[in-house]
Structure formats: C-alpha cells, structure tokens
mmCIF file of C-alpha atoms in Angstrom:
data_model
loop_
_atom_site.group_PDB
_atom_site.id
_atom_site.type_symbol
_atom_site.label_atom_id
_atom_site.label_comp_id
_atom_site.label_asym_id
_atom_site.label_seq_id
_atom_site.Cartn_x
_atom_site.Cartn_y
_atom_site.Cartn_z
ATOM 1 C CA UNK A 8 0.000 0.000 0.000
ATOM 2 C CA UNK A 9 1.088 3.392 -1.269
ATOM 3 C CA UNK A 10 1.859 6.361 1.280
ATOM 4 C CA UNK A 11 -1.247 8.530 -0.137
ATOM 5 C CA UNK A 12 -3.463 5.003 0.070
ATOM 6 C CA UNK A 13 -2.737 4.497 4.200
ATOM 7 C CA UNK A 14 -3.549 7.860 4.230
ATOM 8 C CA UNK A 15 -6.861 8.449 2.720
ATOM 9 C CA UNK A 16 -7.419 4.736 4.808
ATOM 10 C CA UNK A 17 -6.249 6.689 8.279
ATOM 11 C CA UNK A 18 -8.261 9.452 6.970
ATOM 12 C CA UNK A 19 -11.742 7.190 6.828
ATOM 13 C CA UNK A 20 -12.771 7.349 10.634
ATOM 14 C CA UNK A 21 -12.126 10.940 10.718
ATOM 15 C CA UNK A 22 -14.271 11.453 7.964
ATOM 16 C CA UNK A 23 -17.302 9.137 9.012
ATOM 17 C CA UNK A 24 -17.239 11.170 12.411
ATOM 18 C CA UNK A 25 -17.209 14.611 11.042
ATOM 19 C CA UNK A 26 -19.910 13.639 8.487
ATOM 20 C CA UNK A 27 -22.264 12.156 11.288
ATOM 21 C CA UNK A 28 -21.208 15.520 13.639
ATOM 22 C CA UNK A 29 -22.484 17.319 10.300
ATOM 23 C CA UNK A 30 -25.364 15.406 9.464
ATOM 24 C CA UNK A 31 -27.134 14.500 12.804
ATOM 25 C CA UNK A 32 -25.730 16.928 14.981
ATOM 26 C CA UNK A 33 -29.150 16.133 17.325
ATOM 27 C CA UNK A 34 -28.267 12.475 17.790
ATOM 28 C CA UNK A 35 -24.227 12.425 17.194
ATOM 29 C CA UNK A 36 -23.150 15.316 19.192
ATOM 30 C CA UNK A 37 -20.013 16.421 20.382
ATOM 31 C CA UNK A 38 -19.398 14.220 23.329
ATOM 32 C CA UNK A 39 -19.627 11.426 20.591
ATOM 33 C CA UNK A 40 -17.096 13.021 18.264
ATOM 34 C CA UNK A 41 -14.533 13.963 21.284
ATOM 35 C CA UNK A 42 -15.026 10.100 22.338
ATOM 36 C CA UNK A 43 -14.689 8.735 18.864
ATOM 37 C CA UNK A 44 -12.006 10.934 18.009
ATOM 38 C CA UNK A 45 -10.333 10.073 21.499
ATOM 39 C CA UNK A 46 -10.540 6.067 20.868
ATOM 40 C CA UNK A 47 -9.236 6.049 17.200
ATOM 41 C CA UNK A 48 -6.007 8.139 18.834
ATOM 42 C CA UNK A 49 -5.662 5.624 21.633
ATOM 43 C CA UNK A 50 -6.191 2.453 19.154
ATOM 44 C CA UNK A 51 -3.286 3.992 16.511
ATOM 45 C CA UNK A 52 -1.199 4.623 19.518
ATOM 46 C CA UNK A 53 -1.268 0.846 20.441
ATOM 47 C CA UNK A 54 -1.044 -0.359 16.694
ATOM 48 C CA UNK A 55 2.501 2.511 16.685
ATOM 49 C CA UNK A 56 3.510 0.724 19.689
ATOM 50 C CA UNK A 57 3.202 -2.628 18.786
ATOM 51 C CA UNK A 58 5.481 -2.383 16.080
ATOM 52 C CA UNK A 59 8.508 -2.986 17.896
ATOM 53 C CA UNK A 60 7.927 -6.210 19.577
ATOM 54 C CA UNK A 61 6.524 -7.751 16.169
ATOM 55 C CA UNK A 62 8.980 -6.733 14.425
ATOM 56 C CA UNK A 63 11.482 -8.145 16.972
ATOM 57 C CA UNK A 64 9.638 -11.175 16.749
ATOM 58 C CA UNK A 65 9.452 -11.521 12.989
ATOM 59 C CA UNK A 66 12.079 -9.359 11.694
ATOM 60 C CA UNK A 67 11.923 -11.430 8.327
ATOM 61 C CA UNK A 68 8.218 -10.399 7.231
ATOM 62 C CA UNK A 69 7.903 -8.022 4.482
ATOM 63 C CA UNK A 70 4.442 -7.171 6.081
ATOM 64 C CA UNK A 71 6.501 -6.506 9.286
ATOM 65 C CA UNK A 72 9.231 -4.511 7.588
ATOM 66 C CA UNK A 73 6.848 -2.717 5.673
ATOM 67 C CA UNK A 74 4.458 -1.794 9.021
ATOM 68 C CA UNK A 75 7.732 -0.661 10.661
ATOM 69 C CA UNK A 76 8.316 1.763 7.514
ATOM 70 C CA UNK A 77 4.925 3.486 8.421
ATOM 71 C CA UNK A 78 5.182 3.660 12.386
ATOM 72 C CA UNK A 79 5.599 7.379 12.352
ATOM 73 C CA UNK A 80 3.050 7.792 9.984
ATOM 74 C CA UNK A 81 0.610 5.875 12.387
ATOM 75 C CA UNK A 82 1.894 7.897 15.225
ATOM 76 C CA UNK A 83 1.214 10.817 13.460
ATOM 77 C CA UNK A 84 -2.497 9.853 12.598
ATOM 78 C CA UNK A 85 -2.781 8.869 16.056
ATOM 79 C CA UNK A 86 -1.613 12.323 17.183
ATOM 80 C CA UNK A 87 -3.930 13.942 14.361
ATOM 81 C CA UNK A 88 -6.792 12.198 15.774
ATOM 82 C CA UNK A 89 -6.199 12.920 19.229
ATOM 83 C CA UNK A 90 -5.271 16.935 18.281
ATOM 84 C CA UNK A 91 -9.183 16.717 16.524
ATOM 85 C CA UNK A 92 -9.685 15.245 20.276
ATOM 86 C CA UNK A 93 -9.100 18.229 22.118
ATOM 87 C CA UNK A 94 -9.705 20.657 19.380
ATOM 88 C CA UNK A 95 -13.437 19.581 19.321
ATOM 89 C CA UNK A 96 -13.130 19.584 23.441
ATOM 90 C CA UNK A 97 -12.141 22.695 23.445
ATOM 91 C CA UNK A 98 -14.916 24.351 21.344
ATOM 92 C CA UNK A 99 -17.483 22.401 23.099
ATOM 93 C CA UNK A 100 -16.430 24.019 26.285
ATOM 94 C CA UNK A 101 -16.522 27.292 24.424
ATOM 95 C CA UNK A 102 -14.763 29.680 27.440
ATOM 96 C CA UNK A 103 -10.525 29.181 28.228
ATOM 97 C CA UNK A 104 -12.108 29.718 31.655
ATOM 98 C CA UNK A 105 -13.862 26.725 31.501
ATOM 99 C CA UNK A 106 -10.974 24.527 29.996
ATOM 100 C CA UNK A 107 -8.979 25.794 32.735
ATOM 101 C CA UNK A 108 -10.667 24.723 35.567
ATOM 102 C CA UNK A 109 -11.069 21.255 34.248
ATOM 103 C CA UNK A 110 -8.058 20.944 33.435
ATOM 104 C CA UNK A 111 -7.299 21.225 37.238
ATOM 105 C CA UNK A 112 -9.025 17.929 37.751
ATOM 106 C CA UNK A 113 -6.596 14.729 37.309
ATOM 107 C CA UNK A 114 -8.593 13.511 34.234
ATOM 108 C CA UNK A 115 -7.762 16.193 32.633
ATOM 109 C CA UNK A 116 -4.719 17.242 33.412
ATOM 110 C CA UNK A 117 -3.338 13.454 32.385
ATOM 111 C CA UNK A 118 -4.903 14.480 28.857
ATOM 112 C CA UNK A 119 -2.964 17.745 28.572
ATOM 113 C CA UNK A 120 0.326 16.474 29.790
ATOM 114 C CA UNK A 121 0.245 13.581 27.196
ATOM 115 C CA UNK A 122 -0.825 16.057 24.439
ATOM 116 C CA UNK A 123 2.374 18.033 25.702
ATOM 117 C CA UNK A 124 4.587 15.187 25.529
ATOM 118 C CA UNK A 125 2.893 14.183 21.936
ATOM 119 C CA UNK A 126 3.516 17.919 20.416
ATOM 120 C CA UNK A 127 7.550 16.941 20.383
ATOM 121 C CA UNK A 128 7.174 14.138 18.900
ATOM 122 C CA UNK A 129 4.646 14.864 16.171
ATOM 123 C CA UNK A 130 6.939 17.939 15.356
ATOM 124 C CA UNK A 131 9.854 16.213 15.062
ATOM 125 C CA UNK A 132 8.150 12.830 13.017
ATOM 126 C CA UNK A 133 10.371 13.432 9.779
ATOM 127 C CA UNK A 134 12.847 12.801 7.892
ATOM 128 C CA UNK A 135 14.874 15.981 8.638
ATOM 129 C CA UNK A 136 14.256 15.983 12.299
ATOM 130 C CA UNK A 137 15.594 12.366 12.335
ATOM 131 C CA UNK A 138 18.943 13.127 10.429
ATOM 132 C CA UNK A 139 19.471 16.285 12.507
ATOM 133 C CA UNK A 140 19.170 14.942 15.832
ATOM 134 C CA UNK A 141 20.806 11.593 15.618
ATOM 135 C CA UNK A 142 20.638 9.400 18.814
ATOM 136 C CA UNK A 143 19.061 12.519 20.377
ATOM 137 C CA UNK A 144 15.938 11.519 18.179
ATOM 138 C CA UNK A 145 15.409 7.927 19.679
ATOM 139 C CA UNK A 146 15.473 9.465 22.931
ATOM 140 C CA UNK A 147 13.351 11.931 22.155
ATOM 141 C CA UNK A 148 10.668 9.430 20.934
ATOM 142 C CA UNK A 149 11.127 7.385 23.819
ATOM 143 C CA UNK A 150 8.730 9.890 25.483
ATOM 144 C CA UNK A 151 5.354 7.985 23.773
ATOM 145 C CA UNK A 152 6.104 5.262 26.363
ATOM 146 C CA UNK A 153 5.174 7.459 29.726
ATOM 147 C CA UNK A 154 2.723 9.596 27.135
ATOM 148 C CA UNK A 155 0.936 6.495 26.216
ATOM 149 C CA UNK A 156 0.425 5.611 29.760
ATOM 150 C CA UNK A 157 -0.638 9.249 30.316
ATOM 151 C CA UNK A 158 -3.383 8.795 27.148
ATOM 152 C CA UNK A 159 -5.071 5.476 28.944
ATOM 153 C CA UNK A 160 -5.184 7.707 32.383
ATOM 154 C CA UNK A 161 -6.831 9.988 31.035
ATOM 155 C CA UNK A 162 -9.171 7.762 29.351
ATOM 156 C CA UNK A 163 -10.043 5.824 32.283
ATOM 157 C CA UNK A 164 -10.216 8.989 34.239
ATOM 158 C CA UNK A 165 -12.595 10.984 32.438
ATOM 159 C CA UNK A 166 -14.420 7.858 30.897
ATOM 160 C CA UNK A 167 -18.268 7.713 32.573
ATOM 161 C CA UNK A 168 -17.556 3.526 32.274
ATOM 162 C CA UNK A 169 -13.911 3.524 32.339
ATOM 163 C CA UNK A 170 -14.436 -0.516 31.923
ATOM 164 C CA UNK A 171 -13.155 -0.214 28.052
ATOM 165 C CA UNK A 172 -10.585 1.799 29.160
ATOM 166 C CA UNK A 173 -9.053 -0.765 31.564
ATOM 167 C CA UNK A 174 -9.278 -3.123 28.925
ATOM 168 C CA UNK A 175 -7.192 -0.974 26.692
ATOM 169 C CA UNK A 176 -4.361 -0.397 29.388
ATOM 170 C CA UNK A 177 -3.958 -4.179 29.514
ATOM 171 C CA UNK A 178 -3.073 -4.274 25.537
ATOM 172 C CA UNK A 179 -0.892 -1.785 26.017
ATOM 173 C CA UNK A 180 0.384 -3.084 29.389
ATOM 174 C CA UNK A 181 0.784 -6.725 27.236
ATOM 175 C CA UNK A 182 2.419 -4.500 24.214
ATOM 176 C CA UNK A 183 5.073 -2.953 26.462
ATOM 177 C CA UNK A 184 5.477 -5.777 28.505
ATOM 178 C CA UNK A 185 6.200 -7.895 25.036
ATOM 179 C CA UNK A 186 8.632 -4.959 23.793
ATOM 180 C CA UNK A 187 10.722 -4.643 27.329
ATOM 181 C CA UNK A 188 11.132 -8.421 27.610
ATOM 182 C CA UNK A 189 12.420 -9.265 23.850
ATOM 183 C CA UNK A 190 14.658 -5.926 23.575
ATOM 184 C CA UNK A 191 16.278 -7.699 26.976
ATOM 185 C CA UNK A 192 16.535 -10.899 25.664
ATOM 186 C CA UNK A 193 17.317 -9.313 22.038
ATOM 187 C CA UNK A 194 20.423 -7.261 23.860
ATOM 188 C CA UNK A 195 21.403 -10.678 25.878
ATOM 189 C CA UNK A 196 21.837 -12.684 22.513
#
C-alpha cells in the first residue's frame, strides 16, 4: 500500500465522524465526536507501539518490515486524531475559563500532559528531524512510552464507564510488557 493510500485509509474514521457531527448533529453530538475521536487516537497509539515487539519477533516479514516503515506515519495519525480530540473539546467548552478549571481535575490534566509530551514528537516525526538529531531523536521518541500511559489515564479517568478503558491499558500493558522483555533478551543474545 502506497503512502497517499494508508492515508486516505487513516483518513476514513475521521471522515465518518465529522460527516455524522455534520449530518445528525441532534443524535451524534459532540461528546460522541470527542469520544470517537479520542478512541481512534488511543487504538493507533497501540497499533505505533506494537510495532517494535513484532517486528522483533518476525524481523523477516515483508508485512513486518513494511508496518515498521509506516510507524511514524501511524503515530502521526494517532496524534492527528487525538489533536481533533481536544480541538473539538475545546470548542465544546466554548470559554478558556472553563478549559482551565477542568483541566485542574486529574482527568484532565493526564490528557494535557500527554498532548504536551505528543507535540515533540509529532513535530519532530520526519525525515529531517531524524537526520538532525541523531541518537538525540530515539530518545526523544522514547517519550510515547510514559505519554501512552498518560493517554489510557486519562481515558479511564474521564471515561463515565472507564471498563473499556481498563481493557485498553492491559493491551498496552501486554504491548510494552512484550517490547521490554524481547529488547532484553534481544540485547542478551
């Protein structure tokens, strides 16, 4: 699959919930569009995180090789989708006043310091940025590990029924748990 085809694919969701925000404003409102929006960020995060431990596992795959090509684009969409996130937060609130003393609360302020942490890394998810900084890039992007941790907080947090939420932070607790134990063995080898 071409760059412009994954994409217009990551592209889809983000579409289908702006259309039914559009189209049926009555029944699809904004709390659906800031939750939608805030689960399709989450589920790219774990698919960007799970690339290292399969590719560790089967570094022979083409599909593997060719998933570990597109991580930062993944990342990217995942921080696109969870920028639309707080974006469509923000102007549901309406007042900074308002975002402000929410973001007081520990639900929310987990959501604004991953979105902090995220802004870094989006910014710096190229080609240039990765030939300028050298090792200081890897390092850099080792800050989606405590983000992502941040991102299912907050989700549990501020989630009415944080039940889906828990289920989520044990993928990703199974995902990093996979990618800590075969970098160790990897490194032992």
């Amino acid at each position: 699959m071409s760059r412009p085809a994954l994409w217009a694919l990551l592209a889809l969701p983000g579409g289908w919930i702006a259309w039914r925000w559009i189209t049926v404003s009555q029944a699809y409102g904004a709390g659906h569009a800031i939750g939608d929006t805030g689960m399709w960020a989450a589920w790219l995060l774990l698919v960007t995180l799970a690339v290292t431990p399969v590719r560790l596992l089967a570094r022979k795959s083409g599909a593997v090789h060719w998933l570990a090509r597109r991580r930062r684009d993944l990342g990217l969409a995942s921080f696109a989708y969870g920028a639309a996130h707080t974006a469509i937060y923000c102007l549901d609130r309406g007042a900074i006043a308002a975002i402000v003393e929410q973001a007081k609360g520990l639900d929310m302020m987990t959501g604004w310091l991953a979105l902090a942490l995220f802004v870094p890394l989006a910014a710096t998810s190229n080609d240039v940025s990765v030939r300028r900084l050298k090792q200081g890039w890897k390092r850099l992007h080792r800050l989606v590990h405590p983000a992502a941790v941040l991102v299912f907080a907050h989700w549990a947090l501020a989630a009415f029924d944080p039940a889906l939420a828990y289920g989520h932070i044990a993928i990703l607790a199974l995902i990093e748990g996979a990618r800590i134990a075969l970098q160790r063995r990897q490194s032992v080898t």
